[in-house]
């Protein structure tokens, strides 16, 4: 785990993660009170839910993907990857350790977000509070299933095409899966198009993993069958991105 420790130390020393952690911990409590929600106390908890999960998504997309891409590029261009190859650390292991070093920062932030919505924005009704545990757990699992392989993809693409390409590609995929697919679906409802229908069908439907509105409106936990279907679906995407990441990843500059 030498590359993991090196990458982890590098990220720690840059200290940008401190700002991200503070955003995740502070914004959900501060933002509702400086917004219009403060005029109606009943809106404070829904606003806190919105702020908490939105902050986590933004931090992951802006800092998480960028950090993964930067580390992937540095490993290939600085000679670090080539050095570890000579010590017997293969490309797959190197990619895994770079990914883990970044993911280990995202995981606590995700857990903190789930804890904030669980303990600082839970319903007062006992029946709804029981459901809250299930819904928060479902959201946490789906969020990690979506973002974990994208962190790996960012590092892999950056090692081959540069950090900008790796970051922008993963950011675009996430935004498209969260929002663009919905716009495409609305377009198809107005006018059927076989080509667009095919694009929509094979698109990553990340919006399924965004359960913020279910928390906001207290819609209840996902049915068990639906949750497991979504889990299997995102595991399939995880396998696809993992395969592409391994093919794209390189440990040194091309000769």
Coordinates of C-alpha atoms in Angstrom, one line a residue:
X1 CA 0.0 0.0 0.0
X2 CA 3.0 2.3 -0.6
X3 CA 1.4 4.2 -3.4
X4 CA -1.8 4.6 -1.4
X5 CA 0.1 6.1 1.5
X6 CA 2.0 8.4 -0.9
X7 CA -1.2 9.6 -2.5
X8 CA -3.0 10.0 0.8
X9 CA -0.1 12.0 2.2
X10 CA -0.1 14.3 -0.8
X11 CA -3.8 15.0 -0.6
X12 CA -3.5 15.6 3.2
X13 CA -0.7 18.1 2.8
X14 CA -2.6 20.1 0.2
X15 CA -5.4 20.6 2.8
X16 CA -8.1 21.4 0.3
X17 CA -10.1 18.6 1.8
X18 CA -10.3 20.6 5.0
X19 CA -12.4 23.3 3.2
X20 CA -14.6 20.5 1.7
X21 CA -15.1 18.9 5.0
X22 CA -16.1 22.2 6.6
X23 CA -18.5 22.9 3.8
X24 CA -20.2 19.5 4.3
X25 CA -20.4 20.0 8.1
X26 CA -21.3 23.7 8.3
X27 CA -23.3 24.7 5.2
X28 CA -26.4 22.5 6.1
X29 CA -26.7 24.4 9.4
X30 CA -25.8 27.9 8.2
X31 CA -27.5 28.1 4.8
X32 CA -31.1 27.5 6.0
X33 CA -30.9 30.3 8.6
X34 CA -29.7 32.9 6.0
X35 CA -32.2 31.9 3.4
X36 CA -36.0 32.5 3.3
X37 CA -36.5 29.3 5.2
X38 CA -35.7 31.1 8.4
X39 CA -39.0 33.0 8.1
X40 CA -40.9 29.7 8.6
X41 CA -39.3 27.3 11.1
X42 CA -41.1 24.4 9.6
X43 CA -39.0 24.8 6.4
X44 CA -35.6 24.7 8.3
X45 CA -35.3 20.9 8.2
X46 CA -36.3 20.5 4.5
X47 CA -33.8 23.3 3.7
X48 CA -31.1 21.5 5.7
X49 CA -31.7 18.3 3.8
X50 CA -31.4 20.1 0.5
X51 CA -28.3 21.9 1.6
X52 CA -26.6 18.8 3.0
X53 CA -26.9 16.5 0.0
X54 CA -26.4 19.3 -2.6
X55 CA -23.2 20.3 -0.8
X56 CA -22.0 16.6 -0.9
X57 CA -22.7 16.2 -4.6
X58 CA -21.0 19.5 -5.4
X59 CA -17.9 18.8 -3.3
X60 CA -17.6 15.3 -4.8
X61 CA -17.9 16.7 -8.4
X62 CA -15.7 19.7 -7.9
X63 CA -13.0 18.5 -5.5
X64 CA -13.3 14.7 -5.6
X65 CA -13.1 14.2 -9.4
X66 CA -10.4 16.9 -9.7
X67 CA -8.3 15.3 -7.1
X68 CA -8.6 11.9 -8.6
X69 CA -7.7 13.2 -12.0
X70 CA -4.8 15.2 -10.7
X71 CA -3.4 12.1 -8.9
X72 CA -3.9 9.9 -11.9
X73 CA -2.0 12.4 -14.2
X74 CA 0.8 12.9 -11.7
X75 CA 1.4 9.2 -11.2
X76 CA 1.9 8.8 -15.0
X77 CA 3.9 12.0 -15.7
X78 CA 6.2 12.2 -12.6
X79 CA 7.7 8.8 -13.0
X80 CA 6.0 7.5 -9.9
X81 CA 4.0 4.9 -11.7
X82 CA 7.0 3.7 -13.6
X83 CA 9.0 3.4 -10.4
X84 CA 6.3 1.3 -8.7
X85 CA 6.1 -0.9 -11.7
X86 CA 9.8 -1.8 -11.1
X87 CA 8.9 -2.8 -7.5
X88 CA 6.2 -5.2 -8.7
X89 CA 3.2 -3.0 -8.3
X90 CA 1.1 -3.5 -11.4
X91 CA -1.2 -1.1 -13.2
X92 CA -4.4 -2.5 -11.7
X93 CA -3.0 -2.2 -8.2
X94 CA -1.7 1.3 -8.8
X95 CA -5.1 2.5 -10.0
X96 CA -6.9 0.8 -7.1
X97 CA -4.6 2.5 -4.5
X98 CA -5.0 5.9 -6.1
X99 CA -8.7 5.5 -6.2
X100 CA -8.8 4.3 -2.5
X101 CA -6.7 7.3 -1.4
X102 CA -9.3 9.7 -2.8
X103 CA -12.4 7.6 -1.9
X104 CA -11.3 7.5 1.7
X105 CA -11.9 11.3 1.9
X106 CA -15.3 11.1 0.2
X107 CA -16.7 8.3 2.3
X108 CA -16.5 10.2 5.7
X109 CA -18.1 13.2 4.0
X110 CA -21.0 11.0 2.7
X111 CA -21.4 9.4 6.2
X112 CA -21.4 12.9 7.8
X113 CA -24.1 14.0 5.4
X114 CA -26.3 11.0 6.1
X115 CA -25.8 11.6 9.8
X116 CA -26.8 15.3 9.5
X117 CA -30.0 14.4 7.7
X118 CA -30.7 11.6 10.1
X119 CA -30.2 13.4 13.4
X120 CA -30.6 17.1 12.5
X121 CA -33.5 16.9 10.0
X122 CA -35.5 13.8 11.0
X123 CA -39.3 13.9 11.3
X124 CA -40.8 14.2 14.7
X125 CA -43.3 11.4 14.0
X126 CA -41.9 8.1 15.4
X127 CA -43.2 6.1 12.4
X128 CA -41.6 8.5 9.9
X129 CA -38.4 8.5 11.9
X130 CA -38.1 4.7 11.5
X131 CA -38.5 5.1 7.8
X132 CA -35.8 7.8 7.9
X133 CA -33.1 5.4 8.8
X134 CA -33.9 3.2 5.8
X135 CA -34.1 6.1 3.3
X136 CA -30.9 7.7 4.5
X137 CA -29.1 4.3 4.2
X138 CA -30.5 3.8 0.7
X139 CA -29.4 7.2 -0.4
X140 CA -25.9 6.7 1.1
X141 CA -25.5 3.4 -0.7
X142 CA -26.7 4.7 -4.1
X143 CA -24.6 7.8 -3.8
X144 CA -21.4 5.8 -3.2
X145 CA -22.3 3.4 -6.1
X146 CA -22.5 6.3 -8.5
X147 CA -19.5 8.3 -7.4
X148 CA -17.0 5.6 -6.5
X149 CA -16.4 4.3 -10.1
X150 CA -16.4 7.9 -11.5
X151 CA -13.5 8.7 -9.2
X152 CA -11.7 5.7 -10.6
X153 CA -12.6 6.8 -14.2
X154 CA -11.3 10.3 -13.6
X155 CA -7.9 9.0 -12.4
X156 CA -7.6 6.6 -15.3
X157 CA -8.6 9.0 -18.1
X158 CA -6.3 11.7 -16.6
X159 CA -3.3 9.3 -16.6
X160 CA -3.7 8.9 -20.4
X161 CA -5.3 12.2 -21.6
X162 CA -4.4 14.7 -18.9
X163 CA -6.2 15.9 -15.7
X164 CA -8.4 18.4 -17.6
X165 CA -9.8 15.7 -19.9
X166 CA -10.2 13.2 -17.0
X167 CA -12.0 15.8 -14.8
X168 CA -14.2 17.3 -17.5
X169 CA -15.3 13.9 -18.8
X170 CA -16.4 12.6 -15.4
X171 CA -18.0 15.8 -14.4
X172 CA -20.0 15.9 -17.7
X173 CA -21.1 12.3 -17.2
X174 CA -22.4 13.0 -13.7
X175 CA -24.2 16.2 -14.7
X176 CA -25.7 14.4 -17.7
X177 CA -26.8 11.5 -15.7
X178 CA -28.3 13.7 -13.0
X179 CA -30.0 16.3 -15.1
X180 CA -29.4 15.9 -18.8
X181 CA -31.2 12.5 -19.0
X182 CA -34.3 14.2 -17.6
X183 CA -34.3 16.9 -20.3
X184 CA -33.8 14.3 -22.9
X185 CA -36.7 12.3 -21.5
X186 CA -38.9 15.4 -21.7
X187 CA -37.9 16.0 -25.3
X188 CA -38.8 12.4 -26.2
X189 CA -42.3 12.9 -24.6
X190 CA -42.9 15.8 -27.0
X191 CA -41.5 14.1 -30.1
X192 CA -40.3 10.5 -30.6
X193 CA -36.9 10.0 -32.1
X194 CA -35.3 6.5 -32.5
X195 CA -31.8 7.9 -32.2
X196 CA -32.5 9.9 -29.1
X197 CA -34.5 7.0 -27.7
X198 CA -31.4 4.8 -28.0
X199 CA -29.2 7.4 -26.4
X200 CA -31.6 7.8 -23.5
X201 CA -31.8 4.0 -23.1
X202 CA -28.1 3.6 -22.8
X203 CA -27.5 6.7 -20.7
X204 CA -26.3 6.5 -17.1
X205 CA -29.5 7.3 -15.2
X206 CA -27.8 8.8 -12.1
X207 CA -30.9 10.8 -11.3
X208 CA -32.3 7.5 -9.8
X209 CA -29.6 7.8 -7.1
X210 CA -30.6 11.3 -6.1
X211 CA -33.2 10.8 -3.3
X212 CA -33.1 14.4 -2.0
X213 CA -36.6 15.0 -3.1
X214 CA -37.8 11.9 -1.3
X215 CA -36.2 13.2 1.9
X216 CA -37.5 16.7 1.3
X217 CA -41.1 15.7 0.8
X218 CA -41.0 12.7 3.3
X219 CA -42.0 10.4 0.5
X220 CA -40.8 7.3 2.4
X221 CA -38.1 4.8 1.7
X222 CA -37.8 3.1 -1.6
X223 CA -39.6 -0.3 -1.9
X224 CA -37.1 -3.1 -1.3
X225 CA -37.5 -4.5 -4.8
X226 CA -37.0 -1.1 -6.4
X227 CA -33.9 -0.4 -4.3
X228 CA -32.3 -3.7 -5.2
X229 CA -33.0 -3.3 -8.9
X230 CA -31.4 0.1 -8.7
X231 CA -28.4 -1.3 -6.8
X232 CA -27.9 -4.0 -9.5
X233 CA -28.3 -1.4 -12.2
X234 CA -25.6 0.8 -10.7
X235 CA -23.3 -2.2 -10.0
X236 CA -23.6 -2.9 -13.7
X237 CA -22.4 0.7 -14.5
X238 CA -19.7 0.3 -11.9
X239 CA -18.4 -2.8 -13.7
X240 CA -18.5 -1.0 -17.0
X241 CA -16.6 2.1 -15.7
X242 CA -14.1 -0.2 -13.9
X243 CA -13.3 -2.0 -17.1
X244 CA -12.9 1.2 -19.1
X245 CA -10.8 2.7 -16.3
X246 CA -8.4 -0.3 -16.3
X247 CA -8.1 -0.2 -20.1
X248 CA -7.4 3.6 -20.1
X249 CA -5.1 3.7 -17.1
X250 CA -1.4 4.0 -17.8
X251 CA 1.5 4.1 -15.4
X252 CA 4.0 6.0 -17.5
X253 CA 4.2 8.3 -20.5
X254 CA 4.1 6.6 -23.9
X255 CA 7.5 6.2 -25.5

